[in-house]
Amino acid sequence: MNEERIALIVDDEPGHRMMVRAVLEDDGWTVLEAESGERALTVLAEEAESDTYPDVAMVDMKMPGMDGMQLLKELQIRRPSMPVVLLTAFGSVGSAVDAMKRGAFDYLTKPADNDELTAVLGKAFEYHKLLDENARLRAEVGSEPDFIGGSPGIERVRDLIGQAGPTEATVLILGQSGTGKELVAEGLHRASLRADKPLIKVNCAALPDDLLESELFGYEKGAFTGAVKDKPGRFQLADGGTLFLDEIGEMPAALQAKLLRALQEKTIEPLGSVRTVQVDTRIIAATNRKLKREVEAGRFREDLYYRLAVLEIRIPPLCERKEDLPLLVSFLLRRLGNKNNKIIRTVTPAFLDALSGYDWPGNVRELENVLERALILSRSDALGPDLLPPQITGARENVIDMEFTHGGRPAPTPANLEEAEKQAIIQALEENGNHRERTAEALGISRRTLQYKLKKYGLTRR
C-alpha cells in the first residue's frame, strides 16, 4: 500500500480496540486509539499540531461520558470531511441508522467481522480521499455550483449533496415542479464513487404502466408481441452507476413491489425470464408529491417509502428564497444570452422589484421562461418591467376586463377608470370571502399588487 491510511478508533473496551488495531494494521493502516470521546478530541488536536489527521474515525455508540452521537457532532464540526463509522450492539441498530441520517458514513455491529471491518473502512477512506480531491480541484480551477443562490435552504441542499453523494445511501428528493430535482440527482452522482459510471434517468410519470415495467427491468425475446430480441432494462444499463427515478409517486402499486424487491435483494427479473440478474445500482428518487400522505392514503407502499427515504433532500420553492433572485437572474440571462446570441447588460431595479413581487408557482423553470421572453422582446441591452407578462406586473388590463353585452358591444363602464378598478376589487373580495390570496388569483394579479391596490383605495380594513 503506497499511501498512508490513518484510522482513529474510539472505544471504551480495551479488548475490542486491541482486536480492531490488529486487523487494521495487518491491512496496512496506521491506528490511533482513544478510550473516550473526550480523549478522541484531544488526540485529534494533538495530530493537528503535527499537521497529520486521521482519514477515518470508528466510534463506539455506547461510552461513558461523551457518547458516540455527541462525539459524531463534535467531529463533524472539527473535521467535516472525515467519515465516521459507528460501532453498535445488535439491538441498537435503529440508533445507528438515525446517526447515518445525521451524517455518519456507516455502522458495524459488535463484534465486527474482520472482512466487513476492512471493507467498510476502505470505502470510508476512498470517500475521504474523494472529498479532499474535490476540494483541491475546486480551489484550483473553480466550479459552477449546482444551485445558484446563497439562501439558507439552498446552502442546506448543497451540504446534503456533499454529505450524501459519496455514500451508497438511497436518497429521496422532494420539491415542487421546476425547483431542480434533476440537478440534485446529477450533483449526487457526480459526488459519488460511481461518478465514472452511467447516470440513467427514468420519468415514471411519462410512461404507461406496462412500458415502464419493461423499461426498468428489461425483457427477453418473445416475452410479448413485438419483443423480437432481448432488451436490457434501465437497472442493467445503470449497473455500477446510478438510477434516477423521477416522479416516483406516480409508480403503480404492482411495480412498487418489484422495485422494493430490487432494492432489497439487488436482483431483477426481466419480463419473460425465469432467471434473476444481479445488479449493483444506486437508487435516487424524486417526487413533487407528499409521499407520507400517499402512504397514509394507501397509494404508496410504506416499506418502499422507508427504503427510498434513507435521506431526504427538500428543495425549497422559489417563493421561499426570493433573496436568490438577483443571482439567479444574472446567471440565467448569461446562459440565455449565449443561447439566443443576445447580450443583456442592464436589469432595472423596477424589473427586479416586479420579479420579487410574484410568487413563482412554476419556480425556476417559470423564471427562466419569463427571462427568455423578456430577452427576446427587448430592443436594447436593458430589461425593464414593460417586458414582463401581465401576471407578474399586475397590469391594469388584468384588473379591468371589458364586459360585452349580448349584442356584442361594450357595456357602459364608469368614466373614472380608477373607480372601475376599485369596484372590480370590491366585487372580487366579496366573491372570495375577503380571502386575499384567492382574490388576487381571481383578478390575475400578484398578492403584493393587490395589497398595494387595497391600500391605495382605502380597502385594507376589509
Tab-separated table of C-alpha atoms in Angstrom:
chain	number	residue	atom	x	y	z
A	1	MET	CA	0.000	0.000	0.000
A	2	ASN	CA	1.703	3.170	-1.209
A	3	GLU	CA	-0.493	5.745	0.525
A	4	GLU	CA	-0.735	6.028	4.282
A	5	ARG	CA	-4.159	5.445	5.818
A	6	ILE	CA	-4.803	6.596	9.382
A	7	ALA	CA	-7.768	5.402	11.465
A	8	LEU	CA	-8.862	6.750	14.853
A	9	ILE	CA	-10.543	4.034	16.967
A	10	VAL	CA	-12.708	5.319	19.841
A	11	ASP	CA	-13.983	2.556	22.154
A	12	ASP	CA	-14.058	2.187	25.938
A	13	GLU	CA	-13.424	-1.600	25.684
A	14	PRO	CA	-9.622	-2.221	25.558
A	15	GLY	CA	-10.045	-5.762	24.218
A	16	HIS	CA	-12.126	-4.645	21.256
A	17	ARG	CA	-9.694	-1.792	20.498
A	18	MET	CA	-6.830	-4.297	20.503
A	19	MET	CA	-8.679	-6.615	18.098
A	20	VAL	CA	-9.529	-3.764	15.700
A	21	ARG	CA	-5.950	-2.481	15.806
A	22	ALA	CA	-4.556	-5.924	14.908
A	23	VAL	CA	-6.960	-6.351	11.969
A	24	LEU	CA	-6.341	-2.856	10.577
A	25	GLU	CA	-2.562	-2.950	10.987
A	26	ASP	CA	-2.498	-6.248	9.099
A	27	ASP	CA	-4.376	-4.404	6.340
A	28	GLY	CA	-1.755	-1.622	6.244
A	29	TRP	CA	-3.449	1.029	8.409
A	30	THR	CA	-1.837	3.310	10.970
A	31	VAL	CA	-4.075	3.174	14.048
A	32	LEU	CA	-4.680	5.824	16.727
A	33	GLU	CA	-6.670	4.900	19.840
A	34	ALA	CA	-8.888	6.727	22.327
A	35	GLU	CA	-10.828	5.213	25.227
A	36	SER	CA	-13.437	8.011	25.376
A	37	GLY	CA	-14.990	10.798	23.330
A	38	GLU	CA	-13.110	13.415	25.327
A	39	ARG	CA	-9.787	11.675	24.709
A	40	ALA	CA	-10.594	11.381	20.983
A	41	LEU	CA	-10.898	15.176	20.702
A	42	THR	CA	-7.530	15.547	22.468
A	43	VAL	CA	-5.913	13.069	20.053
A	44	LEU	CA	-7.399	14.984	17.134
A	45	ALA	CA	-5.934	18.262	18.433
A	46	GLU	CA	-2.504	16.672	19.003
A	47	GLU	CA	-2.419	15.264	15.474
A	48	ALA	CA	-3.428	18.669	14.062
A	49	GLU	CA	-0.394	20.247	15.719
A	50	SER	CA	1.861	17.829	13.834
A	51	ASP	CA	-0.103	18.532	10.622
A	52	THR	CA	-1.435	14.963	10.372
A	53	TYR	CA	-5.076	13.969	10.616
A	54	PRO	CA	-6.928	10.665	10.762
A	55	ASP	CA	-8.619	9.761	7.483
A	56	VAL	CA	-11.409	7.794	9.188
A	57	ALA	CA	-12.854	7.549	12.709
A	58	MET	CA	-14.564	4.448	14.108
A	59	VAL	CA	-16.653	5.352	17.165
A	60	ASP	CA	-18.499	3.183	19.696
A	61	MET	CA	-22.104	4.345	20.199
A	62	LYS	CA	-22.243	3.489	23.920
A	63	MET	CA	-19.489	5.042	26.024
A	64	PRO	CA	-19.456	6.678	29.461
A	65	GLY	CA	-19.309	10.459	29.374
A	66	MET	CA	-19.474	11.698	25.786
A	67	ASP	CA	-21.311	9.013	23.813
A	68	GLY	CA	-20.953	8.222	20.126
A	69	MET	CA	-23.709	10.586	18.944
A	70	GLN	CA	-22.237	13.532	20.837
A	71	LEU	CA	-18.756	12.758	19.510
A	72	LEU	CA	-20.152	12.493	15.961
A	73	LYS	CA	-21.466	16.065	16.240
A	74	GLU	CA	-18.103	17.329	17.511
A	75	LEU	CA	-16.171	15.563	14.765
A	76	GLN	CA	-18.491	16.982	12.100
A	77	ILE	CA	-17.660	20.472	13.370
A	78	ARG	CA	-13.897	19.959	13.723
A	79	ARG	CA	-13.227	17.636	10.760
A	80	PRO	CA	-16.312	17.743	8.479
A	81	SER	CA	-14.583	15.797	5.671
A	82	MET	CA	-13.604	12.865	7.933
A	83	PRO	CA	-16.074	9.965	7.624
A	84	VAL	CA	-17.271	8.414	10.891
A	85	VAL	CA	-18.159	4.707	11.137
A	86	LEU	CA	-20.210	3.781	14.214
A	87	LEU	CA	-19.908	0.630	16.308
A	88	THR	CA	-23.158	-0.565	17.857
A	89	ALA	CA	-24.649	-3.552	19.626
A	90	PHE	CA	-27.096	-5.580	17.526
A	91	GLY	CA	-30.104	-4.280	19.461
A	92	SER	CA	-29.162	-0.636	18.817
A	93	VAL	CA	-29.079	-0.754	15.023
A	94	GLY	CA	-32.000	1.699	14.873
A	95	SER	CA	-29.923	4.345	16.635
A	96	ALA	CA	-27.067	3.800	14.198
A	97	VAL	CA	-29.414	4.242	11.233
A	98	ASP	CA	-30.630	7.520	12.767
A	99	ALA	CA	-26.992	8.574	13.116
A	100	MET	CA	-26.399	7.873	9.411
A	101	LYS	CA	-29.219	10.257	8.607
A	102	ARG	CA	-27.317	12.838	10.655
A	103	GLY	CA	-24.125	12.350	8.702
A	104	ALA	CA	-22.387	9.145	9.865
A	105	PHE	CA	-20.780	7.246	6.977
A	106	ASP	CA	-21.803	3.710	8.005
A	107	TYR	CA	-22.139	1.421	11.021
A	108	LEU	CA	-20.876	-2.001	12.155
A	109	THR	CA	-22.334	-4.291	14.801
A	110	LYS	CA	-20.030	-5.508	17.589
A	111	PRO	CA	-18.027	-7.634	17.475
A	112	ALA	CA	-17.162	-6.505	13.950
A	113	ASP	CA	-16.470	-9.147	11.303
A	114	ASN	CA	-12.859	-8.752	10.120
A	115	ASP	CA	-13.642	-8.698	6.390
A	116	GLU	CA	-16.565	-6.335	6.844
A	117	LEU	CA	-14.430	-4.098	9.049
A	118	THR	CA	-11.676	-3.671	6.461
A	119	ALA	CA	-14.197	-3.304	3.604
A	120	VAL	CA	-16.227	-0.552	5.306
A	121	LEU	CA	-13.163	1.396	6.434
A	122	GLY	CA	-11.674	1.023	2.955
A	123	LYS	CA	-14.791	2.601	1.447
A	124	ALA	CA	-14.691	5.349	4.078
A	125	PHE	CA	-11.080	6.111	3.154
A	126	GLU	CA	-11.984	6.339	-0.562
A	127	TYR	CA	-14.832	8.686	0.382
A	128	HIS	CA	-12.457	10.896	2.386
A	129	LYS	CA	-9.935	10.915	-0.471
A	130	LEU	CA	-12.656	11.888	-2.968
A	131	LEU	CA	-13.802	14.814	-0.819
A	132	ASP	CA	-10.239	16.081	-0.485
A	133	GLU	CA	-9.685	15.746	-4.233
A	134	ASN	CA	-12.913	17.615	-4.994
A	135	ALA	CA	-11.885	20.417	-2.638
A	136	ARG	CA	-8.452	20.614	-4.267
A	137	LEU	CA	-9.875	20.800	-7.787
A	138	ARG	CA	-12.420	23.444	-6.808
A	139	ALA	CA	-9.662	25.537	-5.295
A	140	GLU	CA	-7.500	25.187	-8.418
A	141	VAL	CA	-9.985	25.698	-11.234
A	142	GLY	CA	-13.225	26.737	-9.559
A	143	SER	CA	-16.571	25.248	-10.483
A	144	GLU	CA	-20.088	26.375	-11.181
A	145	PRO	CA	-22.406	25.330	-8.322
A	146	ASP	CA	-25.352	23.042	-8.980
A	147	PHE	CA	-27.625	25.646	-7.450
A	148	ILE	CA	-27.397	29.402	-7.776
A	149	GLY	CA	-28.026	31.384	-4.599
A	150	GLY	CA	-26.927	31.777	-1.029
A	151	SER	CA	-30.211	31.372	0.851
A	152	PRO	CA	-30.200	29.027	3.871
A	153	GLY	CA	-32.387	26.500	2.059
A	154	ILE	CA	-30.023	26.209	-0.899
A	155	GLU	CA	-26.944	26.048	1.344
A	156	ARG	CA	-28.625	23.144	3.141
A	157	VAL	CA	-29.210	21.351	-0.188
A	158	ARG	CA	-25.554	21.820	-1.134
A	159	ASP	CA	-24.387	20.472	2.240
A	160	LEU	CA	-26.582	17.382	1.919
A	161	ILE	CA	-25.332	16.682	-1.616
A	162	GLY	CA	-21.762	16.862	-0.305
A	163	GLN	CA	-22.521	14.543	2.604
A	164	ALA	CA	-24.748	12.005	0.852
A	165	GLY	CA	-23.108	11.954	-2.583
A	166	PRO	CA	-20.110	9.711	-1.787
A	167	THR	CA	-22.236	7.232	0.223
A	168	GLU	CA	-24.288	4.317	-1.096
A	169	ALA	CA	-27.499	5.509	0.594
A	170	THR	CA	-30.714	5.797	-1.379
A	171	VAL	CA	-31.883	9.421	-1.463
A	172	LEU	CA	-35.403	10.816	-1.870
A	173	ILE	CA	-35.524	14.304	-3.373
A	174	LEU	CA	-38.646	16.319	-2.549
A	175	GLY	CA	-39.713	19.525	-4.251
A	176	GLN	CA	-42.289	21.243	-6.406
A	177	SER	CA	-42.118	21.039	-10.189
A	178	GLY	CA	-39.436	23.297	-11.596
A	179	THR	CA	-37.284	23.509	-8.460
A	180	GLY	CA	-34.378	21.454	-9.839
A	181	LYS	CA	-34.766	17.891	-8.548
A	182	GLU	CA	-32.848	16.513	-11.527
A	183	LEU	CA	-29.967	18.887	-10.738
A	184	VAL	CA	-29.756	17.404	-7.235
A	185	ALA	CA	-29.662	13.877	-8.666
A	186	GLU	CA	-26.857	14.873	-11.030
A	187	GLY	CA	-24.948	16.503	-8.169
A	188	LEU	CA	-25.285	13.375	-6.017
A	189	HIS	CA	-23.993	11.196	-8.859
A	190	ARG	CA	-21.017	13.479	-9.575
A	191	ALA	CA	-20.094	13.457	-5.874
A	192	SER	CA	-20.309	9.658	-5.654
A	193	LEU	CA	-17.698	6.950	-6.070
A	194	ARG	CA	-19.789	5.906	-9.102
A	195	ALA	CA	-19.189	9.172	-10.970
A	196	ASP	CA	-17.308	7.423	-13.786
A	197	LYS	CA	-20.265	5.064	-14.318
A	198	PRO	CA	-23.581	5.933	-16.036
A	199	LEU	CA	-26.394	8.004	-14.559
A	200	ILE	CA	-29.604	6.613	-16.085
A	201	LYS	CA	-32.823	8.645	-15.754
A	202	VAL	CA	-36.424	7.415	-15.883
A	203	ASN	CA	-39.523	9.622	-15.612
A	204	CYS	CA	-42.107	7.321	-14.031
A	205	ALA	CA	-44.975	9.661	-14.961
A	206	ALA	CA	-44.097	9.790	-18.653
A	207	LEU	CA	-44.504	6.063	-19.430
A	208	PRO	CA	-47.593	3.792	-19.358
A	209	ASP	CA	-47.524	1.121	-16.640
A	210	ASP	CA	-46.661	-1.839	-18.897
A	211	LEU	CA	-43.984	0.105	-20.763
A	212	LEU	CA	-42.480	1.415	-17.504
A	213	GLU	CA	-42.030	-2.154	-16.230
A	214	SER	CA	-40.225	-3.290	-19.374
A	215	GLU	CA	-38.090	-0.125	-19.394
A	216	LEU	CA	-36.973	-0.680	-15.799
A	217	PHE	CA	-36.411	-4.431	-15.791
A	218	GLY	CA	-35.918	-5.251	-19.481
A	219	TYR	CA	-37.366	-8.252	-21.321
A	220	GLU	CA	-36.388	-11.371	-23.214
A	221	LYS	CA	-37.236	-12.239	-26.792
A	222	GLY	CA	-40.832	-13.471	-27.066
A	223	ALA	CA	-41.934	-12.005	-23.707
A	224	PHE	CA	-44.796	-10.240	-25.506
A	225	THR	CA	-45.909	-9.365	-29.015
A	226	GLY	CA	-43.223	-7.231	-30.618
A	227	ALA	CA	-40.396	-8.458	-28.364
A	228	VAL	CA	-38.240	-9.702	-31.215
A	229	LYS	CA	-34.979	-9.613	-29.284
A	230	ASP	CA	-33.649	-9.333	-25.722
A	231	LYS	CA	-33.556	-5.821	-24.297
A	232	PRO	CA	-31.739	-4.819	-21.084
A	233	GLY	CA	-33.654	-2.654	-18.645
A	234	ARG	CA	-32.575	0.611	-17.070
A	235	PHE	CA	-31.409	-1.254	-13.960
A	236	GLN	CA	-28.913	-3.190	-16.072
A	237	LEU	CA	-27.859	-0.104	-18.037
A	238	ALA	CA	-27.129	1.638	-14.720
A	239	ASP	CA	-25.201	-1.315	-13.284
A	240	GLY	CA	-22.268	0.069	-11.306
A	241	GLY	CA	-23.751	3.566	-11.568
A	242	THR	CA	-26.890	5.419	-10.522
A	243	LEU	CA	-30.556	5.058	-11.496
A	244	PHE	CA	-32.634	8.240	-11.073
A	245	LEU	CA	-36.381	7.555	-10.747
A	246	ASP	CA	-38.152	10.864	-11.265
A	247	GLU	CA	-41.814	11.285	-10.220
A	248	ILE	CA	-41.636	8.077	-8.169
A	249	GLY	CA	-45.017	8.915	-6.609
A	250	GLU	CA	-46.672	8.080	-9.955
A	251	MET	CA	-45.416	4.479	-9.959
A	252	PRO	CA	-48.269	1.903	-9.901
A	253	ALA	CA	-48.630	-0.423	-6.906
A	254	ALA	CA	-47.590	-3.598	-8.741
A	255	LEU	CA	-44.324	-2.011	-9.861
A	256	GLN	CA	-43.686	-0.647	-6.370
A	257	ALA	CA	-43.493	-4.239	-5.123
A	258	LYS	CA	-40.967	-5.194	-7.839
A	259	LEU	CA	-38.886	-2.099	-7.129
A	260	LEU	CA	-38.834	-2.923	-3.408
A	261	ARG	CA	-37.528	-6.406	-4.170
A	262	ALA	CA	-34.836	-4.983	-6.453
A	263	LEU	CA	-33.725	-2.623	-3.673
A	264	GLN	CA	-33.691	-5.326	-1.013
A	265	GLU	CA	-32.094	-8.172	-2.961
A	266	LYS	CA	-30.072	-6.289	-5.609
A	267	THR	CA	-31.605	-8.587	-8.244
A	268	ILE	CA	-34.173	-8.152	-11.029
A	269	GLU	CA	-36.160	-10.486	-13.272
A	270	PRO	CA	-36.557	-9.342	-16.909
A	271	LEU	CA	-40.040	-9.838	-18.364
A	272	GLY	CA	-40.483	-13.309	-19.832
A	273	SER	CA	-37.459	-14.671	-17.963
A	274	VAL	CA	-37.149	-17.309	-15.260
A	275	ARG	CA	-33.653	-16.175	-14.277
A	276	THR	CA	-32.614	-13.431	-11.877
A	277	VAL	CA	-29.989	-10.855	-12.787
A	278	GLN	CA	-27.652	-9.395	-10.169
A	279	VAL	CA	-27.387	-5.591	-10.351
A	280	ASP	CA	-25.238	-3.118	-8.432
A	281	THR	CA	-27.231	0.092	-8.864
A	282	ARG	CA	-27.648	3.041	-6.552
A	283	ILE	CA	-31.193	4.452	-6.484
A	284	ILE	CA	-32.054	8.148	-6.269
A	285	ALA	CA	-35.757	9.003	-6.423
A	286	ALA	CA	-37.679	12.262	-6.667
A	287	THR	CA	-41.283	13.397	-6.369
A	288	ASN	CA	-43.368	16.545	-6.185
A	289	ARG	CA	-45.953	14.687	-4.102
A	290	LYS	CA	-46.089	14.457	-0.318
A	291	LEU	CA	-45.215	10.761	-0.139
A	292	LYS	CA	-46.105	10.399	3.542
A	293	ARG	CA	-49.671	11.429	2.687
A	294	GLU	CA	-49.653	8.980	-0.214
A	295	VAL	CA	-48.602	6.247	2.230
A	296	GLU	CA	-51.387	7.196	4.657
A	297	ALA	CA	-53.881	7.139	1.783
A	298	GLY	CA	-52.724	3.655	0.753
A	299	ARG	CA	-51.434	4.769	-2.642
A	300	PHE	CA	-47.740	4.211	-1.892
A	301	ARG	CA	-46.111	1.314	-0.055
A	302	GLU	CA	-44.851	2.226	3.383
A	303	ASP	CA	-41.957	-0.263	3.249
A	304	LEU	CA	-40.821	1.157	-0.105
A	305	TYR	CA	-41.040	4.710	1.222
A	306	TYR	CA	-38.659	3.905	4.087
A	307	ARG	CA	-36.308	2.103	1.700
A	308	LEU	CA	-36.128	5.169	-0.531
A	309	ALA	CA	-36.012	7.824	2.190
A	310	VAL	CA	-32.785	6.862	3.976
A	311	LEU	CA	-32.019	10.534	3.410
A	312	GLU	CA	-34.497	13.171	2.237
A	313	ILE	CA	-33.386	16.328	0.464
A	314	ARG	CA	-36.081	19.004	0.246
A	315	ILE	CA	-35.578	21.731	-2.354
A	316	PRO	CA	-37.249	24.983	-1.264
A	317	PRO	CA	-39.613	26.582	-3.800
A	318	LEU	CA	-38.551	29.893	-5.321
A	319	CYS	CA	-41.130	31.807	-3.276
A	320	GLU	CA	-39.204	30.781	-0.123
A	321	ARG	CA	-35.850	32.044	-1.402
A	322	LYS	CA	-36.538	35.297	-3.213
A	323	GLU	CA	-33.251	36.690	-1.896
A	324	ASP	CA	-31.648	34.459	-4.551
A	325	LEU	CA	-33.468	36.196	-7.418
A	326	PRO	CA	-30.698	38.703	-8.359
A	327	LEU	CA	-28.093	35.906	-8.618
A	328	LEU	CA	-30.496	33.635	-10.487
A	329	VAL	CA	-31.430	36.382	-12.942
A	330	SER	CA	-27.770	37.197	-13.614
A	331	PHE	CA	-26.848	33.534	-14.170
A	332	LEU	CA	-29.866	32.695	-16.335
A	333	LEU	CA	-29.518	35.805	-18.502
A	334	ARG	CA	-25.885	34.909	-19.249
A	335	ARG	CA	-26.910	31.399	-20.271
A	336	LEU	CA	-29.943	32.557	-22.254
A	337	GLY	CA	-27.895	35.311	-23.907
A	338	ASN	CA	-25.393	32.737	-25.179
A	339	LYS	CA	-28.233	30.536	-26.403
A	340	ASN	CA	-30.013	33.376	-28.256
A	341	ASN	CA	-26.906	35.348	-29.363
A	342	LYS	CA	-28.054	38.420	-27.465
A	343	ILE	CA	-26.316	40.207	-24.601
A	344	ILE	CA	-28.223	41.890	-21.757
A	345	ARG	CA	-26.065	44.325	-19.811
A	346	THR	CA	-28.628	46.018	-17.531
A	347	VAL	CA	-31.598	44.912	-15.454
A	348	THR	CA	-33.555	47.820	-13.986
A	349	PRO	CA	-34.498	47.908	-10.280
A	350	ALA	CA	-38.167	48.046	-11.312
A	351	PHE	CA	-37.697	44.789	-13.266
A	352	LEU	CA	-36.235	43.014	-10.222
A	353	ASP	CA	-38.878	44.526	-7.959
A	354	ALA	CA	-41.629	43.115	-10.161
A	355	LEU	CA	-39.982	39.677	-10.078
A	356	SER	CA	-39.787	39.850	-6.274
A	357	GLY	CA	-43.485	40.643	-6.019
A	358	TYR	CA	-44.524	37.467	-7.821
A	359	ASP	CA	-44.955	34.076	-6.116
A	360	TRP	CA	-43.486	31.884	-8.931
A	361	PRO	CA	-45.746	28.806	-8.856
A	362	GLY	CA	-43.621	27.343	-11.682
A	363	ASN	CA	-40.412	28.020	-9.727
A	364	VAL	CA	-37.035	28.402	-11.507
A	365	ARG	CA	-38.352	26.829	-14.713
A	366	GLU	CA	-41.010	29.555	-14.939
A	367	LEU	CA	-38.430	32.252	-14.134
A	368	GLU	CA	-36.218	31.011	-16.967
A	369	ASN	CA	-39.125	31.126	-19.418
A	370	VAL	CA	-40.065	34.671	-18.333
A	371	LEU	CA	-36.470	35.872	-18.703
A	372	GLU	CA	-36.099	34.307	-22.147
A	373	ARG	CA	-39.314	36.030	-23.258
A	374	ALA	CA	-38.056	39.387	-21.947
A	375	LEU	CA	-34.659	38.922	-23.592
A	376	ILE	CA	-36.226	38.123	-26.974
A	377	LEU	CA	-38.665	41.064	-26.814
A	378	SER	CA	-36.042	43.594	-25.680
A	379	ARG	CA	-34.930	46.097	-28.332
A	380	SER	CA	-31.872	47.125	-26.312
A	381	ASP	CA	-29.375	45.618	-23.887
A	382	ALA	CA	-31.563	46.533	-20.882
A	383	LEU	CA	-34.585	44.821	-19.333
A	384	GLY	CA	-37.424	46.816	-17.787
A	385	PRO	CA	-40.796	45.791	-16.290
A	386	ASP	CA	-42.602	46.540	-19.566
A	387	LEU	CA	-41.100	43.310	-20.923
A	388	LEU	CA	-42.728	41.152	-18.246
A	389	PRO	CA	-46.054	39.339	-18.747
A	390	PRO	CA	-49.154	40.837	-17.076
A	391	GLN	CA	-49.482	38.136	-14.407
A	392	ILE	CA	-46.174	39.333	-12.943
A	393	THR	CA	-46.598	43.108	-13.241
A	394	GLY	CA	-50.284	43.138	-12.280
A	395	ALA	CA	-51.029	45.219	-15.380
A	396	ARG	CA	-54.305	47.177	-15.358
A	397	GLU	CA	-55.836	45.192	-18.171
A	398	ASN	CA	-55.838	42.186	-15.869
A	399	VAL	CA	-57.946	44.059	-13.313
A	400	ILE	CA	-60.485	45.764	-15.552
A	401	ASP	CA	-61.819	43.429	-18.215
A	402	MET	CA	-64.281	44.878	-20.685
A	403	GLU	CA	-67.623	43.073	-20.443
A	404	PHE	CA	-69.728	42.704	-23.560
A	405	THR	CA	-73.484	42.771	-23.933
A	406	HIS	CA	-75.362	40.091	-25.798
A	407	GLY	CA	-75.346	42.409	-28.823
A	408	GLY	CA	-71.539	42.298	-28.916
A	409	ARG	CA	-70.996	45.937	-27.885
A	410	PRO	CA	-69.114	47.027	-24.768
A	411	ALA	CA	-71.372	47.560	-21.766
A	412	PRO	CA	-71.270	51.016	-20.188
A	413	THR	CA	-68.323	51.493	-17.814
A	414	PRO	CA	-67.650	54.249	-15.273
A	415	ALA	CA	-65.905	57.257	-16.697
A	416	ASN	CA	-63.383	57.104	-13.899
A	417	LEU	CA	-61.141	54.097	-14.589
A	418	GLU	CA	-59.770	54.106	-11.029
A	419	GLU	CA	-63.322	53.862	-9.701
A	420	ALA	CA	-63.921	50.925	-12.062
A	421	GLU	CA	-60.791	49.243	-10.750
A	422	LYS	CA	-61.862	49.832	-7.154
A	423	GLN	CA	-65.312	48.362	-7.811
A	424	ALA	CA	-63.760	45.335	-9.537
A	425	ILE	CA	-61.587	44.691	-6.480
A	426	ILE	CA	-64.523	45.110	-4.066
A	427	GLN	CA	-66.602	42.667	-6.101
A	428	ALA	CA	-63.757	40.116	-6.206
A	429	LEU	CA	-63.244	40.436	-2.442
A	430	GLU	CA	-66.929	39.792	-1.792
A	431	GLU	CA	-66.983	36.797	-4.145
A	432	ASN	CA	-63.957	35.285	-2.403
A	433	GLY	CA	-64.983	35.955	1.205
A	434	ASN	CA	-62.304	38.658	1.628
A	435	HIS	CA	-59.601	35.996	1.199
A	436	ARG	CA	-56.748	37.981	-0.307
A	437	GLU	CA	-54.819	35.182	-1.962
A	438	ARG	CA	-57.934	33.870	-3.765
A	439	THR	CA	-58.936	37.436	-4.668
A	440	ALA	CA	-55.533	38.154	-6.231
A	441	GLU	CA	-55.740	34.910	-8.186
A	442	ALA	CA	-59.258	35.759	-9.427
A	443	LEU	CA	-58.105	39.189	-10.582
A	444	GLY	CA	-54.992	37.791	-12.267
A	445	ILE	CA	-52.562	39.860	-10.209
A	446	SER	CA	-49.947	39.116	-7.569
A	447	ARG	CA	-50.812	39.314	-3.893
A	448	ARG	CA	-48.320	42.128	-3.495
A	449	THR	CA	-50.080	44.158	-6.217
A	450	LEU	CA	-53.443	43.509	-4.554
A	451	GLN	CA	-52.023	44.715	-1.235
A	452	TYR	CA	-50.898	47.933	-2.918
A	453	LYS	CA	-54.337	48.453	-4.529
A	454	LEU	CA	-56.171	47.829	-1.230
A	455	LYS	CA	-54.046	50.460	0.474
A	456	LYS	CA	-54.471	52.871	-2.449
A	457	TYR	CA	-58.266	52.659	-2.351
A	458	GLY	CA	-58.609	52.516	1.430
A	459	LEU	CA	-59.848	48.922	1.441
A	460	THR	CA	-57.342	47.398	3.857
A	461	ARG	CA	-59.922	47.105	6.658
A	462	ARG	CA	-61.865	44.624	4.554
